[in-house]
Each structure stands twice: as C-alpha cells, then as structure tokens.
C-alpha cells in the first residue's frame, strides 16, 4: 500500500475513488486480520458512508482535505462515537457508548481521513507485548510467532502489515516506540501534552502521550502538523550535533541493537557519546508513578470486579494502589529535578540517539531473555530505553533499521517541542537509505 500522501493524491486526482480504496482496505483486513489480530472492531458502514461523501465532493469540484479518502486505525482507547471505549478490557464493555469521537479522530476526519477500525492493545495500556487475555495476542507481521510489541501493538502491526498507511496509539512508557521498533516502522511520541488527549481513555495522566505510526517520514510530518495546535519549529541547519547515549543505554542491549544505533550515527556528519543523567533513577520513578496512578484510576474496578481483569494487569495495578503516597510524591519531585538536569545536555547536542528496545521481537509468550549474560523478564525490559525518555516528556521518534531477519528501532530524541528536528533527520536518513530492509530496492 502506498503511503497516506500518495493515496490522498490519487483520490484527489480521480485516479482511484475513496469508496474503492475503503472497500479494498476492509477486504484486506478481513483476509489478514484473523492471522495477525490487529483490529478488535471495524466500522464498515461509517467508513463507506464517509468515502462516498468524499467521492461526491470531488465530483462536485469541492476542495478535499490533505488526507482525502485515506484509511486509518486507532488504538482501542480512543473514543469512537456510538461505541464503548474498550481500552483492551472486558470491564469497559459495560460502559455507555461514547457521545463523540476523540479529538484526534475528529481532526483527522476534517482532513479527509477515514477511520476503519479500532486496534488491539494490552489491557488498559499496561504492557509492552499486546498479549491480551480478552482479545488475544497481536502477531508480528514479519514473523507471526513473535510479539508485535505493545501496548499499541495492534496499531503498529496494522501499519507494518500494509493494512492501513497510518495509525494512532498512545505512549506512556514506550508504548508507541517499542512496537514501532519491533514491527519495523516509524513511531513518533511528541512532546508531552503537544497533541490533545480529549477522548482518550487514560492510563497515567502524568505520562500519557498520543503517538503516531507511519511508514514514511513525510506522512509523520503531515500528521503531526494536522494534530498539533502549535506551529512547527524552524528546521535545524547543518551540521547537527549528534549525541549517542552511552553507559546505561549500551550496557543492557544486544550487540545488534547497538549496531543499529551505530549505523545511524555513522551516517551523520558529527556524533559523539554523551550520558543522560541518572536514567536508572528516571526509570524507577516512572515505574512508581505509573503503578500508583494506574492503581488509583482503577481502584473501584479492582474492588468490584477483580476477576474480570487480565491477571497480568490486575496484579500490577493492585500493587500500585498500595504504594505509599510519600514514595509517589518523591518520584514526582525527581521528575522535576531530572528535567532540569537533562536540559543542560541541549547546550552540547541537538539530537540524541539510543536503542528503542534492547533486543528484537521476542517470541509470543516468552517470559525471560538473556541480556548481558543475565536472564531478565521480557515484558518490563522491552521498555528499558524508552521509559526514561517518556518520564522527561521529550519528543522521540523510532527510526526503523534492518540488520537481519527482524527489524530494530533507533530512538531519535530532541528537546521539548523540537519535533521538526526529528522529522528532518528521519527524512535525511530515509533518503540516504540508512537501515533499509535487505530486500528493498
């Protein structure tokens, strides 16, 4: 499937009708989704009605939006009018239907994009593998025996499998960047608070971000422009000062993940190793805030319907609900202090590089993995390199790199509200063919 911009251009120029595009998309999803399990719910009647309206507008000579007729999906925690927002749970089936679409869906539809379905996720966004006890696991399109990552796994896998050209997810501790890396696509987590969260079912108010999945940097650029109320910052001129994060970010990664970072660094004019202050402390504090806020949010559900939770989610939420308030308060103060410490790094560098995950996609159901000769748990450690960045609210983009049969991702990280630097760098790397899959021309 071409990217979103190419599809919108074809619809606007009459090379393909929006109706045909949506019918083809729904047919493809019907054929492939049973194997991959990316979508939990489809909206065919709504999607086809919107497509027909776009075709009628084009025939009438009316102006069309920049995403005219382009199908997309959203993680199943964005409100869709007329349906309960499941958020990957059984309990939420009993919620009242959403009275309106989430703000991001409304914004994309104003630009002509067409929502075709909601996508699978870890229950209540608490996980990195999208192995859901209620709705099943999402499989990696490059190897269906392996994880697509999470918690936005369905959204990432749908883009990687060419079911839709882009999707929306959420990122609290890495839930966009991790699945983007494991599925070999772009995943953008903007600056904390940049994209409005109205109509998004919450997980951790202090850390939740709206994120974007796409297969090209130009699609990411357009989507961010449409979804961000802020004007983009001016582009950064060469030479860029690139900092490769060392220490913590190299000690706990497989060699192939480090090789992916090195390949990106070597394609840039200047780079040197720098240290992010106290990343292990940032991760520990993020764990505390995540567990405590998540536990508090779901406390009544835990009291009334504990048996209806995914066990992998329930136990962590229960533990979070029992955390002392003083610990959580200290974690929040650590966040403020570390943000000031990290701000000094931007006097030395313009962009930071780090692995997105410490290893490629693990097998579905795999519990442990060897890292540095030590056996560690798979699930929490998939986010070991993304969690400190989310904690600080910094914008980060996963750039896909292929060095073998499975993809990896490299995080491109910038100062707050400097997403344009990331997009500019991703476009540069893309044009140079850096990280291109071995069977691509």
Coordinates of N, CA, C and O in Angstrom, one line a residue, residues 71-158:
X71 N -7.5 5.6 4.6 CA -8.0 4.8 5.8 C -7.0 4.8 6.9 O -5.8 4.9 6.7
X72 N -7.5 4.8 8.1 CA -6.6 4.7 9.3 C -7.2 4.0 10.4 O -8.5 3.7 10.4
X73 N -6.5 3.5 11.4 CA -7.0 2.9 12.6 C -6.5 3.6 13.8 O -5.5 4.4 13.8
X74 N -7.1 3.3 14.9 CA -6.7 3.9 16.2 C -6.7 2.8 17.3 O -7.5 1.8 17.3
X75 N -5.8 2.9 18.2 CA -5.7 2.1 19.4 C -7.1 2.1 20.1 O -7.7 3.2 20.1
X76 N -7.5 1.0 20.6 CA -8.8 0.9 21.1 C -9.0 1.5 22.5 O -9.7 1.0 23.4
X77 N -8.3 2.7 22.7 CA -8.6 3.5 23.8 C -9.0 5.0 23.4 O -9.2 5.8 24.3
X78 N -9.2 5.2 22.1 CA -9.7 6.4 21.6 C -11.2 6.3 21.4 O -11.6 5.3 20.8
X79 N -11.9 7.2 21.9 CA -13.4 7.2 21.8 C -13.9 7.2 20.4 O -13.4 8.0 19.6
X80 N -14.8 6.3 20.0 CA -15.5 6.3 18.7 C -16.9 6.4 19.0 O -17.5 5.6 19.7
X81 N -17.5 7.4 18.4 CA -18.9 7.8 18.7 C -19.8 6.5 18.5 O -19.8 5.9 17.4
X82 N -20.7 6.3 19.5 CA -21.6 5.2 19.4 C -21.2 3.8 19.9 O -21.9 2.9 19.9
X83 N -19.9 3.8 20.4 CA -19.4 2.5 20.9 C -18.7 2.8 22.3 O -18.1 3.8 22.5
X84 N -18.7 1.8 23.1 CA -18.0 1.9 24.4 C -16.5 1.8 24.1 O -16.1 1.1 23.2
X85 N -15.7 2.6 24.8 CA -14.2 2.6 24.6 C -13.7 1.4 25.4 O -13.6 1.5 26.7
X86 N -13.2 0.4 24.8 CA -12.9 -0.9 25.4 C -11.5 -0.8 26.2 O -11.4 -1.4 27.2
X87 N -10.5 -0.1 25.6 CA -9.2 0.0 26.2 C -8.6 -1.4 26.5 O -8.0 -1.6 27.5
X88 N -9.0 -2.3 25.7 CA -8.4 -3.7 25.8 C -9.0 -4.4 27.0 O -8.4 -5.5 27.4
X89 N -10.1 -4.0 27.6 CA -10.6 -4.7 28.8 C -12.0 -5.3 28.5 O -12.7 -5.0 27.6
X90 N -12.3 -6.2 29.4 CA -13.7 -6.8 29.4 C -14.6 -5.9 30.2 O -15.8 -5.7 29.8
X91 N -14.1 -5.3 31.2 CA -15.0 -4.5 32.1 C -15.6 -3.3 31.3 O -16.8 -2.9 31.5
X92 N -14.8 -2.7 30.4 CA -15.3 -1.5 29.7 C -16.4 -1.8 28.7 O -17.0 -0.9 28.1
X93 N -16.7 -3.1 28.4 CA -17.8 -3.4 27.5 C -19.1 -2.8 28.1 O -20.0 -2.6 27.3
X94 N -19.2 -2.7 29.4 CA -20.4 -2.2 30.1 C -20.5 -0.7 30.1 O -21.5 -0.1 30.6
X95 N -19.5 0.0 29.6 CA -19.6 1.5 29.6 C -20.6 2.0 28.5 O -20.9 1.3 27.6
X96 N -21.1 3.2 28.8 CA -22.0 3.8 27.8 C -21.3 4.1 26.5 O -20.1 4.3 26.5
X97 N -22.0 4.0 25.4 CA -21.3 4.4 24.1 C -20.8 5.8 24.2 O -21.4 6.7 24.8
X98 N -19.7 6.0 23.5 CA -19.1 7.4 23.5 C -20.0 8.4 22.8 O -20.5 8.1 21.7
X99 N -20.2 9.5 23.4 CA -21.1 10.5 22.7 C -20.5 11.2 21.5 O -21.2 11.8 20.7
X100 N -19.1 11.1 21.4 CA -18.4 11.8 20.3 C -17.1 11.1 20.1 O -16.6 10.4 20.9
X101 N -16.5 11.3 18.9 CA -15.2 10.8 18.6 C -14.2 11.6 19.4 O -14.4 12.7 19.8
X102 N -13.1 10.9 19.7 CA -11.9 11.6 20.3 C -11.5 12.7 19.4 O -11.7 12.7 18.2
X103 N -10.9 13.7 20.0 CA -10.5 15.0 19.3 C -9.6 14.6 18.1 O -9.7 15.2 17.0
X104 N -8.6 13.7 18.3 CA -7.7 13.4 17.2 C -8.4 12.7 16.0 O -8.1 13.0 14.9
X105 N -9.4 11.9 16.3 CA -10.2 11.3 15.2 C -11.0 12.4 14.4 O -11.0 12.5 13.2
X106 N -11.6 13.3 15.2 CA -12.3 14.4 14.5 C -11.4 15.2 13.7 O -11.7 15.6 12.5
X107 N -10.2 15.5 14.2 CA -9.2 16.3 13.4 C -8.8 15.7 12.1 O -8.7 16.3 11.1
X108 N -8.5 14.4 12.2 CA -8.1 13.7 11.0 C -9.3 13.5 10.0 O -9.0 13.6 8.8
X109 N -10.5 13.4 10.5 CA -11.6 13.3 9.6 C -11.9 14.6 8.9 O -12.3 14.7 7.7
X110 N -11.6 15.7 9.6 CA -11.7 17.0 8.9 C -10.8 17.2 7.8 O -11.0 17.9 6.8
X111 N -9.6 16.4 7.9 CA -8.6 16.4 6.8 C -8.9 15.4 5.7 O -8.2 15.3 4.8
X112 N -10.0 14.7 5.9 CA -10.5 13.7 4.9 C -10.1 12.3 5.2 O -10.5 11.4 4.4
X113 N -9.4 12.0 6.2 CA -9.1 10.6 6.6 C -10.3 9.8 7.1 O -11.2 10.4 7.6
X114 N -10.3 8.5 6.9 CA -11.5 7.7 7.2 C -11.1 6.6 8.2 O -10.2 5.8 7.9
X115 N -11.7 6.6 9.3 CA -11.4 5.6 10.4 C -12.1 4.3 9.9 O -13.3 4.2 9.7
X116 N -11.3 3.2 9.9 CA -11.8 1.9 9.5 C -12.0 1.0 10.7 O -12.7 0.0 10.6
X117 N -11.2 1.2 11.8 CA -11.3 0.3 12.9 C -10.5 0.7 14.1 O -9.6 1.6 14.0
X118 N -10.8 0.0 15.2 CA -10.1 0.1 16.5 C -9.1 -1.1 16.6 O -9.5 -2.2 16.2
X119 N -8.0 -0.8 17.3 CA -6.9 -1.8 17.2 C -6.5 -2.4 18.6 O -6.6 -1.7 19.6
X120 N -6.1 -3.6 18.6 CA -5.8 -4.4 19.8 C -4.7 -3.7 20.6 O -3.8 -3.1 20.1
X121 N -4.7 -4.0 21.9 CA -3.7 -3.4 22.8 C -3.6 -4.2 24.1 O -4.5 -5.1 24.4
X122 N -2.6 -4.0 24.9 CA -2.6 -4.5 26.3 C -3.7 -3.9 27.1 O -4.0 -2.7 26.9
X123 N -4.3 -4.7 28.0 CA -5.4 -4.2 28.8 C -5.0 -2.9 29.5 O -4.0 -2.8 30.2
X124 N -5.8 -1.9 29.3 CA -5.7 -0.6 29.9 C -4.3 0.0 29.7 O -3.8 0.8 30.4
X125 N -3.6 -0.4 28.5 CA -2.4 0.1 28.1 C -1.2 -0.2 29.0 O -0.1 0.4 28.9
X126 N -1.4 -1.2 29.9 CA -0.3 -1.6 30.8 C 0.4 -2.8 30.3 O 0.2 -3.9 30.8
X127 N 1.4 -2.6 29.4 CA 2.2 -3.7 28.9 C 3.0 -3.3 27.7 O 2.8 -2.3 27.1
X128 N 3.9 -4.2 27.3 CA 4.7 -4.0 26.2 C 4.6 -5.1 25.1 O 5.5 -5.2 24.2
X129 N 3.6 -6.0 25.2 CA 3.6 -7.1 24.3 C 2.3 -7.3 23.6 O 2.3 -8.2 22.6
X130 N 1.2 -6.7 23.9 CA -0.1 -6.9 23.3 C -0.5 -8.4 23.3 O -0.8 -9.0 22.3
X131 N -0.3 -9.0 24.4 CA -0.9 -10.4 24.7 C -2.0 -10.2 25.6 O -1.8 -10.2 26.9
X132 N -3.2 -10.1 25.1 CA -4.4 -9.7 25.8 C -5.2 -10.9 26.2 O -5.6 -11.7 25.3
X133 N -5.6 -11.1 27.4 CA -6.3 -12.3 27.9 C -7.8 -12.2 27.3 O -8.4 -13.3 27.2
X134 N -8.3 -11.1 27.0 CA -9.7 -11.0 26.5 C -9.8 -11.0 25.0 O -10.7 -11.6 24.4
X135 N -8.8 -10.4 24.3 CA -8.9 -10.2 22.8 C -7.8 -10.8 22.1 O -7.7 -10.7 20.9
X136 N -7.0 -11.6 22.8 CA -5.9 -12.4 22.1 C -4.7 -11.6 21.9 O -4.6 -10.4 22.2
X137 N -3.6 -12.2 21.3 CA -2.4 -11.6 21.1 C -2.3 -11.0 19.7 O -2.9 -11.6 18.8
X138 N -1.6 -9.9 19.5 CA -1.3 -9.4 18.1 C 0.0 -10.0 17.7 O 1.0 -9.9 18.5
X139 N 0.1 -10.5 16.5 CA 1.3 -11.2 16.0 C 2.1 -10.2 15.1 O 1.6 -9.3 14.4
X140 N 3.4 -10.4 15.2 CA 4.3 -9.5 14.4 C 4.2 -9.9 12.9 O 4.4 -11.1 12.5
X141 N 3.9 -9.0 12.0 CA 3.8 -9.3 10.6 C 5.0 -9.9 9.9 O 4.9 -10.6 8.9
X142 N 6.2 -9.7 10.5 CA 7.4 -10.2 9.9 C 7.7 -11.6 10.4 O 8.5 -12.3 9.8
X143 N 7.1 -12.0 11.5 CA 7.2 -13.4 12.0 C 6.1 -13.6 13.0 O 6.1 -13.2 14.1
X144 N 5.0 -14.3 12.5 CA 3.8 -14.4 13.4 C 4.0 -15.2 14.7 O 3.1 -15.2 15.5
X145 N 5.2 -15.8 14.9 CA 5.4 -16.5 16.1 C 6.0 -15.5 17.2 O 6.2 -15.8 18.3
X146 N 6.2 -14.2 16.8 CA 6.8 -13.2 17.6 C 5.8 -12.1 18.0 O 4.8 -11.9 17.3
X147 N 6.2 -11.4 19.0 CA 5.4 -10.3 19.5 C 5.5 -9.1 18.6 O 6.5 -8.8 18.0
X148 N 4.4 -8.3 18.5 CA 4.4 -7.0 17.8 C 4.8 -5.9 18.7 O 4.9 -4.8 18.3
X149 N 5.0 -6.2 20.0 CA 5.2 -5.2 21.0 C 3.9 -4.6 21.5 O 2.9 -4.9 21.1
X150 N 4.1 -3.6 22.4 CA 2.9 -3.0 23.0 C 3.2 -1.8 23.8 O 4.3 -1.4 23.8
X151 N 2.2 -1.1 24.3 CA 0.9 -1.6 24.4 C 0.0 -1.3 23.1 O -1.1 -1.8 23.0
X152 N 0.6 -0.6 22.2 CA -0.1 -0.2 20.9 C 0.2 -1.2 19.8 O 0.4 -0.8 18.7
X153 N 0.3 -2.5 20.2 CA 0.8 -3.5 19.2 C -0.1 -3.6 18.0 O 0.4 -3.8 16.9
X154 N -1.4 -3.6 18.2 CA -2.3 -3.7 17.0 C -2.2 -2.6 16.0 O -2.2 -2.8 14.8
X155 N -1.9 -1.4 16.6 CA -1.8 -0.2 15.7 C -0.5 -0.3 14.9 O -0.5 0.1 13.7
X156 N 0.6 -0.7 15.5 CA 1.9 -0.8 14.8 C 1.8 -2.0 13.8 O 2.3 -1.8 12.7
X157 N 1.3 -3.1 14.2 CA 1.3 -4.3 13.3 C 0.4 -4.0 12.1 O 0.7 -4.4 11.0
X158 N -0.7 -3.2 12.2 CA -1.6 -2.9 11.1 C -0.9 -2.1 10.1 O -1.1 -2.3 8.9

